[in-house]
Amino acid sequence: MIIVLLGPPGAGKGTQGERIAERLGIPKIATGDVLREAIRNGTEQGLAAKSYMDRGELVPDSVILGIMKDALSSPAAAKGAILDGVVRTVPQAEGLTKLVADLGRKVDKFLLFDVPDDELIRRISGRTVCDKCQTPYKGFEPGTTCPKCGGKLVRRPDDEPEAVKTRLRVYRAQTEPVIHWARDHDLDVAEIDATGDLDAITRRAMKAIQS
Ligand code: AP5
């Protein structure tokens, strides 16, 4: 099963993606996590992506399509994958559709996480993430030890207010058109109310996946 998570920054794609992947027994692939790891490792791909990411802009489609291809062709994704933030432009959506068709598969569902802007900003300004396992947290200060893996919690450079404004603007301009593109192509897009209790959101997402 291949499920694409869509939604603005801070909508909970990472948080819920982890839970959904665990319930379905398939991996979660997040381009943001792959790119941050490349930056930490100082690879060529990481160096090329860093300035775009720090400003809150999108990394070029060619880089993302390469990551998608590697991830989806790997044995770990043989049973499927939860794609978190992997599709942010119409060319990426077209590229993914072609890639999965070439692999003899299809995208089963687009899950669109819906959260009002003021709540997104509140969530992002209170977020820290583990520099090792990438789990996002709220209510922990940078420097705290990750309760899950023992890594160190840090604040993401693109969670600074100016970069957050850019990310929201970029989402409206470049990623929202993907929703219209998917609906125009009769693909299955389910909108999820992603506010409130984490378990309730997971239940709504699982219900949408199973329907
Ligand atoms: P990425 O890392 O994917 O960032 P994003 O899409 O902006 O999303 P976030 O990680 O900020 O939020 P999220 O929706 O995962 O929410 P989370 O679960 O953390 O991408 C970063 C950058 O990489 C991009 O800007 C771009 O430069 C580049 N990039 C990546 N993919 C790309 C692509 N395909 N094309 C081009 N460029 C690409 O939750 C947020 C906070 O809220 C957390 O603190 C969490 O604990 C809390 N929270 C979650 N749910 C709830 C709830 N129900 N109630 C209260 N708090 C909650």
PDB file of C-alpha atoms and ligand atoms in Angstrom:
ATOM      1  CA  MET A   1       0.000   0.000   0.000  1.00  0.00           C
ATOM      2  CA  ILE A   2       1.395   3.415  -0.962  1.00  0.00           C
ATOM      3  CA  ILE A   3      -0.033   6.365   0.948  1.00  0.00           C
ATOM      4  CA  VAL A   4       0.985   9.981   0.375  1.00  0.00           C
ATOM      5  CA  LEU A   5       0.665  12.394   3.308  1.00  0.00           C
ATOM      6  CA  LEU A   6      -0.070  15.972   2.323  1.00  0.00           C
ATOM      7  CA  GLY A   7      -0.492  19.013   4.531  1.00  0.00           C
ATOM      8  CA  PRO A   8       1.152  22.251   5.592  1.00  0.00           C
ATOM      9  CA  PRO A   9       4.236  22.469   7.835  1.00  0.00           C
ATOM     10  CA  GLY A  10       3.299  21.494  11.387  1.00  0.00           C
ATOM     11  CA  ALA A  11       0.149  19.596  10.356  1.00  0.00           C
ATOM     12  CA  GLY A  12       1.427  16.433  12.068  1.00  0.00           C
ATOM     13  CA  LYS A  13       2.522  14.453   8.994  1.00  0.00           C
ATOM     14  CA  GLY A  14       5.666  13.215  10.777  1.00  0.00           C
ATOM     15  CA  THR A  15       3.854  12.408  14.032  1.00  0.00           C
ATOM     16  CA  GLN A  16       0.927  10.590  12.425  1.00  0.00           C
ATOM     17  CA  GLY A  17       3.040   9.091   9.634  1.00  0.00           C
ATOM     18  CA  GLU A  18       5.052   7.195  12.243  1.00  0.00           C
ATOM     19  CA  ARG A  19       1.882   5.843  13.887  1.00  0.00           C
ATOM     20  CA  ILE A  20       0.213   4.850  10.612  1.00  0.00           C
ATOM     21  CA  ALA A  21       3.402   3.152   9.354  1.00  0.00           C
ATOM     22  CA  GLU A  22       3.632   1.158  12.592  1.00  0.00           C
ATOM     23  CA  ARG A  23      -0.008   0.056  12.364  1.00  0.00           C
ATOM     24  CA  LEU A  24       0.334  -0.999   8.717  1.00  0.00           C
ATOM     25  CA  GLY A  25       3.785  -2.576   9.187  1.00  0.00           C
ATOM     26  CA  ILE A  26       5.362  -0.581   6.373  1.00  0.00           C
ATOM     27  CA  PRO A  27       8.125   2.065   6.473  1.00  0.00           C
ATOM     28  CA  LYS A  28       7.620   5.834   6.575  1.00  0.00           C
ATOM     29  CA  ILE A  29       9.712   7.712   4.043  1.00  0.00           C
ATOM     30  CA  ALA A  30      10.079  11.461   4.662  1.00  0.00           C
ATOM     31  CA  THR A  31      12.073  13.524   2.181  1.00  0.00           C
ATOM     32  CA  GLY A  32      12.677  16.144   4.895  1.00  0.00           C
ATOM     33  CA  ASP A  33      14.332  13.481   7.110  1.00  0.00           C
ATOM     34  CA  VAL A  34      16.395  12.074   4.197  1.00  0.00           C
ATOM     35  CA  LEU A  35      17.640  15.586   3.359  1.00  0.00           C
ATOM     36  CA  ARG A  36      18.426  16.499   6.987  1.00  0.00           C
ATOM     37  CA  GLU A  37      20.431  13.272   7.291  1.00  0.00           C
ATOM     38  CA  ALA A  38      22.323  14.174   4.102  1.00  0.00           C
ATOM     39  CA  ILE A  39      23.095  17.588   5.629  1.00  0.00           C
ATOM     40  CA  ARG A  40      24.344  15.990   8.862  1.00  0.00           C
ATOM     41  CA  ASN A  41      26.543  13.618   6.835  1.00  0.00           C
ATOM     42  CA  GLY A  42      27.887  16.519   4.740  1.00  0.00           C
ATOM     43  CA  THR A  43      27.074  14.776   1.443  1.00  0.00           C
ATOM     44  CA  GLU A  44      26.880  16.614  -1.892  1.00  0.00           C
ATOM     45  CA  GLN A  45      23.088  16.197  -1.850  1.00  0.00           C
ATOM     46  CA  GLY A  46      22.945  17.661   1.673  1.00  0.00           C
ATOM     47  CA  LEU A  47      25.118  20.632   0.771  1.00  0.00           C
ATOM     48  CA  ALA A  48      22.928  21.363  -2.274  1.00  0.00           C
ATOM     49  CA  ALA A  49      19.706  21.126  -0.216  1.00  0.00           C
ATOM     50  CA  LYS A  50      20.739  23.057   2.903  1.00  0.00           C
ATOM     51  CA  SER A  51      20.323  26.637   1.699  1.00  0.00           C
ATOM     52  CA  TYR A  52      16.859  25.931   0.242  1.00  0.00           C
ATOM     53  CA  MET A  53      15.735  24.204   3.426  1.00  0.00           C
ATOM     54  CA  ASP A  54      17.076  26.815   5.846  1.00  0.00           C
ATOM     55  CA  ARG A  55      15.178  29.531   3.925  1.00  0.00           C
ATOM     56  CA  GLY A  56      11.989  27.426   3.914  1.00  0.00           C
ATOM     57  CA  GLU A  57      12.018  26.969   0.140  1.00  0.00           C
ATOM     58  CA  LEU A  58      11.596  23.733  -1.804  1.00  0.00           C
ATOM     59  CA  VAL A  59      14.567  21.640  -2.868  1.00  0.00           C
ATOM     60  CA  PRO A  60      14.624  21.138  -6.699  1.00  0.00           C
ATOM     61  CA  ASP A  61      12.286  18.444  -8.077  1.00  0.00           C
ATOM     62  CA  SER A  62      15.193  16.519  -9.660  1.00  0.00           C
ATOM     63  CA  VAL A  63      16.730  15.887  -6.201  1.00  0.00           C
ATOM     64  CA  ILE A  64      13.392  14.747  -4.752  1.00  0.00           C
ATOM     65  CA  LEU A  65      12.610  12.427  -7.666  1.00  0.00           C
ATOM     66  CA  GLY A  66      15.987  10.728  -7.138  1.00  0.00           C
ATOM     67  CA  ILE A  67      15.224  10.198  -3.423  1.00  0.00           C
ATOM     68  CA  MET A  68      11.735   8.828  -4.272  1.00  0.00           C
ATOM     69  CA  LYS A  69      13.183   6.369  -6.761  1.00  0.00           C
ATOM     70  CA  ASP A  70      15.847   5.039  -4.377  1.00  0.00           C
ATOM     71  CA  ALA A  71      13.377   4.736  -1.496  1.00  0.00           C
ATOM     72  CA  LEU A  72      10.552   3.050  -3.386  1.00  0.00           C
ATOM     73  CA  SER A  73      12.789   0.584  -5.197  1.00  0.00           C
ATOM     74  CA  SER A  74      14.411  -0.575  -1.945  1.00  0.00           C
ATOM     75  CA  PRO A  75      13.410  -4.000  -0.519  1.00  0.00           C
ATOM     76  CA  ALA A  76      12.188  -2.276   2.674  1.00  0.00           C
ATOM     77  CA  ALA A  77       9.357  -0.686   0.674  1.00  0.00           C
ATOM     78  CA  ALA A  78       8.310  -3.913  -1.083  1.00  0.00           C
ATOM     79  CA  LYS A  79       5.019  -4.061   0.879  1.00  0.00           C
ATOM     80  CA  GLY A  80       4.411  -0.332   0.538  1.00  0.00           C
ATOM     81  CA  ALA A  81       5.304   2.935   2.234  1.00  0.00           C
ATOM     82  CA  ILE A  82       3.915   6.020   3.913  1.00  0.00           C
ATOM     83  CA  LEU A  83       5.293   8.977   1.958  1.00  0.00           C
ATOM     84  CA  ASP A  84       5.565  11.982   4.288  1.00  0.00           C
ATOM     85  CA  GLY A  85       6.055  15.309   2.502  1.00  0.00           C
ATOM     86  CA  VAL A  86       7.501  13.501  -0.506  1.00  0.00           C
ATOM     87  CA  VAL A  87       5.152  15.234  -2.986  1.00  0.00           C
ATOM     88  CA  ARG A  88       5.108  19.037  -2.890  1.00  0.00           C
ATOM     89  CA  THR A  89       4.771  20.116  -6.523  1.00  0.00           C
ATOM     90  CA  VAL A  90       2.713  18.932  -9.488  1.00  0.00           C
ATOM     91  CA  PRO A  91       5.860  17.744 -11.359  1.00  0.00           C
ATOM     92  CA  GLN A  92       6.743  15.648  -8.272  1.00  0.00           C
ATOM     93  CA  ALA A  93       3.203  14.177  -8.244  1.00  0.00           C
ATOM     94  CA  GLU A  94       3.524  13.329 -11.940  1.00  0.00           C
ATOM     95  CA  GLY A  95       6.999  11.857 -11.349  1.00  0.00           C
ATOM     96  CA  LEU A  96       5.751   9.697  -8.466  1.00  0.00           C
ATOM     97  CA  THR A  97       2.795   8.412 -10.492  1.00  0.00           C
ATOM     98  CA  LYS A  98       5.126   7.386 -13.300  1.00  0.00           C
ATOM     99  CA  LEU A  99       7.660   5.855 -10.928  1.00  0.00           C
ATOM    100  CA  VAL A 100       5.092   3.687  -9.109  1.00  0.00           C
ATOM    101  CA  ALA A 101       3.511   2.648 -12.437  1.00  0.00           C
ATOM    102  CA  ASP A 102       6.974   1.560 -13.662  1.00  0.00           C
ATOM    103  CA  LEU A 103       7.238  -0.552 -10.487  1.00  0.00           C
ATOM    104  CA  GLY A 104       3.839  -2.119 -11.270  1.00  0.00           C
ATOM    105  CA  ARG A 105       2.177  -0.309  -8.361  1.00  0.00           C
ATOM    106  CA  LYS A 106      -0.078   2.663  -7.716  1.00  0.00           C
ATOM    107  CA  VAL A 107      -0.655   5.347  -5.124  1.00  0.00           C
ATOM    108  CA  ASP A 108      -3.569   4.008  -3.051  1.00  0.00           C
ATOM    109  CA  LYS A 109      -4.492   7.147  -1.148  1.00  0.00           C
ATOM    110  CA  PHE A 110      -3.604  10.786  -0.557  1.00  0.00           C
ATOM    111  CA  LEU A 111      -4.262  11.815   3.071  1.00  0.00           C
ATOM    112  CA  LEU A 112      -4.604  15.549   3.477  1.00  0.00           C
ATOM    113  CA  PHE A 113      -4.027  16.807   7.035  1.00  0.00           C
ATOM    114  CA  ASP A 114      -6.134  19.835   7.776  1.00  0.00           C
ATOM    115  CA  VAL A 115      -5.071  22.276  10.561  1.00  0.00           C
ATOM    116  CA  PRO A 116      -5.774  26.048  10.844  1.00  0.00           C
ATOM    117  CA  ASP A 117      -2.764  28.385  10.361  1.00  0.00           C
ATOM    118  CA  ASP A 118      -2.738  29.767  13.926  1.00  0.00           C
ATOM    119  CA  GLU A 119      -2.506  26.211  15.308  1.00  0.00           C
ATOM    120  CA  LEU A 120       0.313  25.365  12.834  1.00  0.00           C
ATOM    121  CA  ILE A 121       2.347  28.334  14.020  1.00  0.00           C
ATOM    122  CA  ARG A 122       1.719  27.443  17.680  1.00  0.00           C
ATOM    123  CA  ARG A 123       2.880  23.859  17.052  1.00  0.00           C
ATOM    124  CA  ILE A 124       6.020  24.783  15.112  1.00  0.00           C
ATOM    125  CA  SER A 125       7.124  27.426  17.610  1.00  0.00           C
ATOM    126  CA  GLY A 126       6.938  24.801  20.396  1.00  0.00           C
ATOM    127  CA  ARG A 127       8.622  21.980  18.486  1.00  0.00           C
ATOM    128  CA  THR A 128      11.968  20.293  19.084  1.00  0.00           C
ATOM    129  CA  VAL A 129      13.145  17.252  17.087  1.00  0.00           C
ATOM    130  CA  CYS A 130      15.612  14.481  17.878  1.00  0.00           C
ATOM    131  CA  ASP A 131      18.825  14.975  15.905  1.00  0.00           C
ATOM    132  CA  LYS A 132      19.162  11.175  15.667  1.00  0.00           C
ATOM    133  CA  CYS A 133      15.743   9.506  15.173  1.00  0.00           C
ATOM    134  CA  GLN A 134      13.963  12.697  13.951  1.00  0.00           C
ATOM    135  CA  THR A 135      10.956  12.248  16.279  1.00  0.00           C
ATOM    136  CA  PRO A 136       9.208  15.614  16.792  1.00  0.00           C
ATOM    137  CA  TYR A 137       8.267  16.664  20.340  1.00  0.00           C
ATOM    138  CA  LYS A 138       6.388  19.442  22.044  1.00  0.00           C
ATOM    139  CA  GLY A 139       7.016  20.704  25.553  1.00  0.00           C
ATOM    140  CA  PHE A 140      10.761  19.866  25.578  1.00  0.00           C
ATOM    141  CA  GLU A 141      13.602  22.386  25.472  1.00  0.00           C
ATOM    142  CA  PRO A 142      16.527  22.036  22.996  1.00  0.00           C
ATOM    143  CA  GLY A 143      19.320  19.986  24.601  1.00  0.00           C
ATOM    144  CA  THR A 144      16.916  17.514  26.272  1.00  0.00           C
ATOM    145  CA  THR A 145      17.702  13.806  25.758  1.00  0.00           C
ATOM    146  CA  CYS A 146      15.307  12.084  23.326  1.00  0.00           C
ATOM    147  CA  PRO A 147      13.044   9.771  25.386  1.00  0.00           C
ATOM    148  CA  LYS A 148      12.901   7.339  22.456  1.00  0.00           C
ATOM    149  CA  CYS A 149      16.524   6.865  21.332  1.00  0.00           C
ATOM    150  CA  GLY A 150      18.788   8.893  23.639  1.00  0.00           C
ATOM    151  CA  GLY A 151      19.677  11.438  20.893  1.00  0.00           C
ATOM    152  CA  LYS A 152      19.662  15.203  21.520  1.00  0.00           C
ATOM    153  CA  LEU A 153      16.592  17.369  20.912  1.00  0.00           C
ATOM    154  CA  VAL A 154      17.293  20.404  18.703  1.00  0.00           C
ATOM    155  CA  ARG A 155      15.335  23.224  17.100  1.00  0.00           C
ATOM    156  CA  ARG A 156      15.187  23.048  13.288  1.00  0.00           C
ATOM    157  CA  PRO A 157      16.726  26.068  11.491  1.00  0.00           C
ATOM    158  CA  ASP A 158      13.586  26.291   9.307  1.00  0.00           C
ATOM    159  CA  ASP A 159      11.377  26.588  12.398  1.00  0.00           C
ATOM    160  CA  GLU A 160      12.549  30.204  12.859  1.00  0.00           C
ATOM    161  CA  PRO A 161       9.601  32.608  12.266  1.00  0.00           C
ATOM    162  CA  GLU A 162      10.813  34.029   8.886  1.00  0.00           C
ATOM    163  CA  ALA A 163      11.387  30.557   7.421  1.00  0.00           C
ATOM    164  CA  VAL A 164       8.000  29.363   8.738  1.00  0.00           C
ATOM    165  CA  LYS A 165       6.284  32.254   6.901  1.00  0.00           C
ATOM    166  CA  THR A 166       8.081  31.231   3.700  1.00  0.00           C
ATOM    167  CA  ARG A 167       7.155  27.544   4.183  1.00  0.00           C
ATOM    168  CA  LEU A 168       3.458  28.397   4.577  1.00  0.00           C
ATOM    169  CA  ARG A 169       3.574  30.645   1.481  1.00  0.00           C
ATOM    170  CA  VAL A 170       5.386  27.956  -0.530  1.00  0.00           C
ATOM    171  CA  TYR A 171       2.826  25.353   0.605  1.00  0.00           C
ATOM    172  CA  ARG A 172      -0.096  27.488  -0.641  1.00  0.00           C
ATOM    173  CA  ALA A 173       1.612  28.326  -3.948  1.00  0.00           C
ATOM    174  CA  GLN A 174       3.263  25.023  -4.867  1.00  0.00           C
ATOM    175  CA  THR A 175       1.793  22.157  -2.840  1.00  0.00           C
ATOM    176  CA  GLU A 176      -1.921  22.993  -2.692  1.00  0.00           C
ATOM    177  CA  PRO A 177      -2.108  22.649  -6.514  1.00  0.00           C
ATOM    178  CA  VAL A 178      -1.148  18.964  -5.998  1.00  0.00           C
ATOM    179  CA  ILE A 179      -4.510  18.438  -4.225  1.00  0.00           C
ATOM    180  CA  HIS A 180      -6.399  19.824  -7.249  1.00  0.00           C
ATOM    181  CA  TRP A 181      -4.165  17.801  -9.595  1.00  0.00           C
ATOM    182  CA  ALA A 182      -4.929  14.570  -7.701  1.00  0.00           C
ATOM    183  CA  ARG A 183      -8.692  15.244  -7.669  1.00  0.00           C
ATOM    184  CA  ASP A 184      -8.631  16.153 -11.374  1.00  0.00           C
ATOM    185  CA  HIS A 185      -6.965  12.776 -12.042  1.00  0.00           C
ATOM    186  CA  ASP A 186      -9.644  10.901 -10.018  1.00  0.00           C
ATOM    187  CA  LEU A 187      -7.109   9.869  -7.383  1.00  0.00           C
ATOM    188  CA  ASP A 188      -8.367   9.101  -3.892  1.00  0.00           C
ATOM    189  CA  VAL A 189      -7.838  12.168  -1.665  1.00  0.00           C
ATOM    190  CA  ALA A 190      -9.155  11.920   1.923  1.00  0.00           C
ATOM    191  CA  GLU A 191      -9.200  15.040   4.072  1.00  0.00           C
ATOM    192  CA  ILE A 192      -8.477  14.446   7.783  1.00  0.00           C
ATOM    193  CA  ASP A 193      -9.280  16.824  10.624  1.00  0.00           C
ATOM    194  CA  ALA A 194      -5.764  16.825  12.146  1.00  0.00           C
ATOM    195  CA  THR A 195      -6.577  18.876  15.258  1.00  0.00           C
ATOM    196  CA  GLY A 196      -7.006  17.579  18.796  1.00  0.00           C
ATOM    197  CA  ASP A 197      -6.042  14.298  20.394  1.00  0.00           C
ATOM    198  CA  LEU A 198      -3.246  12.299  18.664  1.00  0.00           C
ATOM    199  CA  ASP A 199      -5.056   8.952  19.033  1.00  0.00           C
ATOM    200  CA  ALA A 200      -8.282  10.375  17.620  1.00  0.00           C
ATOM    201  CA  ILE A 201      -6.394  11.725  14.574  1.00  0.00           C
ATOM    202  CA  THR A 202      -4.726   8.326  14.036  1.00  0.00           C
ATOM    203  CA  ARG A 203      -8.150   6.657  14.209  1.00  0.00           C
ATOM    204  CA  ARG A 204      -9.542   9.097  11.609  1.00  0.00           C
ATOM    205  CA  ALA A 205      -6.543   8.470   9.338  1.00  0.00           C
ATOM    206  CA  MET A 206      -6.812   4.666   9.642  1.00  0.00           C
ATOM    207  CA  LYS A 207     -10.550   4.817   8.943  1.00  0.00           C
ATOM    208  CA  ALA A 208      -9.885   6.878   5.807  1.00  0.00           C
ATOM    209  CA  ILE A 209      -7.185   4.411   4.681  1.00  0.00           C
ATOM    210  CA  GLN A 210      -9.468   1.423   5.186  1.00  0.00           C
ATOM    211  CA  SER A 211     -12.491   2.986   3.477  1.00  0.00           C
TER     212      SER A 211
HETATM  213  P1  AP5 B   1       9.726  18.574   6.222  1.00  0.00           P
HETATM  214  O1  AP5 B   1      10.687  18.103   7.220  1.00  0.00           O
HETATM  215  O2  AP5 B   1       8.871  17.562   5.556  1.00  0.00           O
HETATM  216  O3  AP5 B   1       8.843  19.727   6.874  1.00  0.00           O
HETATM  217  P2  AP5 B   1       7.302  20.201   6.672  1.00  0.00           P
HETATM  218  O4  AP5 B   1       6.524  19.591   5.567  1.00  0.00           O
HETATM  219  O5  AP5 B   1       7.381  21.655   6.652  1.00  0.00           O
HETATM  220  O6  AP5 B   1       6.578  19.562   7.837  1.00  0.00           O
HETATM  221  P3  AP5 B   1       7.010  19.584   9.325  1.00  0.00           P
HETATM  222  O7  AP5 B   1       8.036  18.510   9.561  1.00  0.00           O
HETATM  223  O8  AP5 B   1       7.343  20.961   9.768  1.00  0.00           O
HETATM  224  O9  AP5 B   1       5.647  19.247  10.063  1.00  0.00           O
HETATM  225  P4  AP5 B   1       4.811  17.917  10.159  1.00  0.00           P
HETATM  226  O10 AP5 B   1       3.563  18.068   9.361  1.00  0.00           O
HETATM  227  O11 AP5 B   1       5.638  16.682   9.936  1.00  0.00           O
HETATM  228  O12 AP5 B   1       4.384  18.000  11.697  1.00  0.00           O
HETATM  229  P5  AP5 B   1       5.005  17.276  13.004  1.00  0.00           P
HETATM  230  O13 AP5 B   1       4.494  15.881  13.106  1.00  0.00           O
HETATM  231  O14 AP5 B   1       6.469  17.511  13.088  1.00  0.00           O
HETATM  232  O15 AP5 B   1      10.504  19.392   5.076  1.00  0.00           O
HETATM  233  C1  AP5 B   1      11.459  20.368   5.428  1.00  0.00           C
HETATM  234  C2  AP5 B   1      12.046  20.996   4.183  1.00  0.00           C
HETATM  235  O16 AP5 B   1      12.682  19.977   3.365  1.00  0.00           O
HETATM  236  C3  AP5 B   1      11.065  21.684   3.223  1.00  0.00           C
HETATM  237  O17 AP5 B   1      10.759  23.005   3.632  1.00  0.00           O
HETATM  238  C4  AP5 B   1      11.886  21.659   1.913  1.00  0.00           C
HETATM  239  O18 AP5 B   1      12.901  22.628   1.912  1.00  0.00           O
HETATM  240  C5  AP5 B   1      12.563  20.291   1.975  1.00  0.00           C
HETATM  241  N1  AP5 B   1      11.732  19.247   1.340  1.00  0.00           N
HETATM  242  C6  AP5 B   1      11.239  18.137   1.938  1.00  0.00           C
HETATM  243  N2  AP5 B   1      10.505  17.432   1.064  1.00  0.00           N
HETATM  244  C7  AP5 B   1      10.541  18.107  -0.108  1.00  0.00           C
HETATM  245  C8  AP5 B   1       9.939  17.874  -1.379  1.00  0.00           C
HETATM  246  N3  AP5 B   1       9.157  16.815  -1.627  1.00  0.00           N
HETATM  247  N4  AP5 B   1      10.163  18.815  -2.355  1.00  0.00           N
HETATM  248  C9  AP5 B   1      10.977  19.869  -2.136  1.00  0.00           C
HETATM  249  N5  AP5 B   1      11.550  20.156  -0.963  1.00  0.00           N
HETATM  250  C10 AP5 B   1      11.339  19.268   0.055  1.00  0.00           C
HETATM  251  O19 AP5 B   1       4.233  18.125  14.117  1.00  0.00           O
HETATM  252  C11 AP5 B   1       4.575  19.481  14.353  1.00  0.00           C
HETATM  253  C12 AP5 B   1       4.588  19.775  15.867  1.00  0.00           C
HETATM  254  O20 AP5 B   1       3.255  19.682  16.360  1.00  0.00           O
HETATM  255  C13 AP5 B   1       5.417  18.759  16.689  1.00  0.00           C
HETATM  256  O21 AP5 B   1       6.017  19.432  17.756  1.00  0.00           O
HETATM  257  C14 AP5 B   1       4.354  17.775  17.206  1.00  0.00           C
HETATM  258  O22 AP5 B   1       4.755  17.189  18.435  1.00  0.00           O
HETATM  259  C15 AP5 B   1       3.153  18.697  17.361  1.00  0.00           C
HETATM  260  N6  AP5 B   1       1.880  18.028  17.112  1.00  0.00           N
HETATM  261  C16 AP5 B   1       1.613  17.055  16.183  1.00  0.00           C
HETATM  262  N7  AP5 B   1       0.302  16.717  16.232  1.00  0.00           N
HETATM  263  C17 AP5 B   1      -0.261  17.495  17.198  1.00  0.00           C
HETATM  264  C18 AP5 B   1      -1.586  17.619  17.714  1.00  0.00           C
HETATM  265  N8  AP5 B   1      -2.597  16.865  17.260  1.00  0.00           N
HETATM  266  N9  AP5 B   1      -1.821  18.530  18.686  1.00  0.00           N
HETATM  267  C19 AP5 B   1      -0.805  19.301  19.155  1.00  0.00           C
HETATM  268  N10 AP5 B   1       0.481  19.228  18.728  1.00  0.00           N
HETATM  269  C20 AP5 B   1       0.741  18.341  17.762  1.00  0.00           C
END
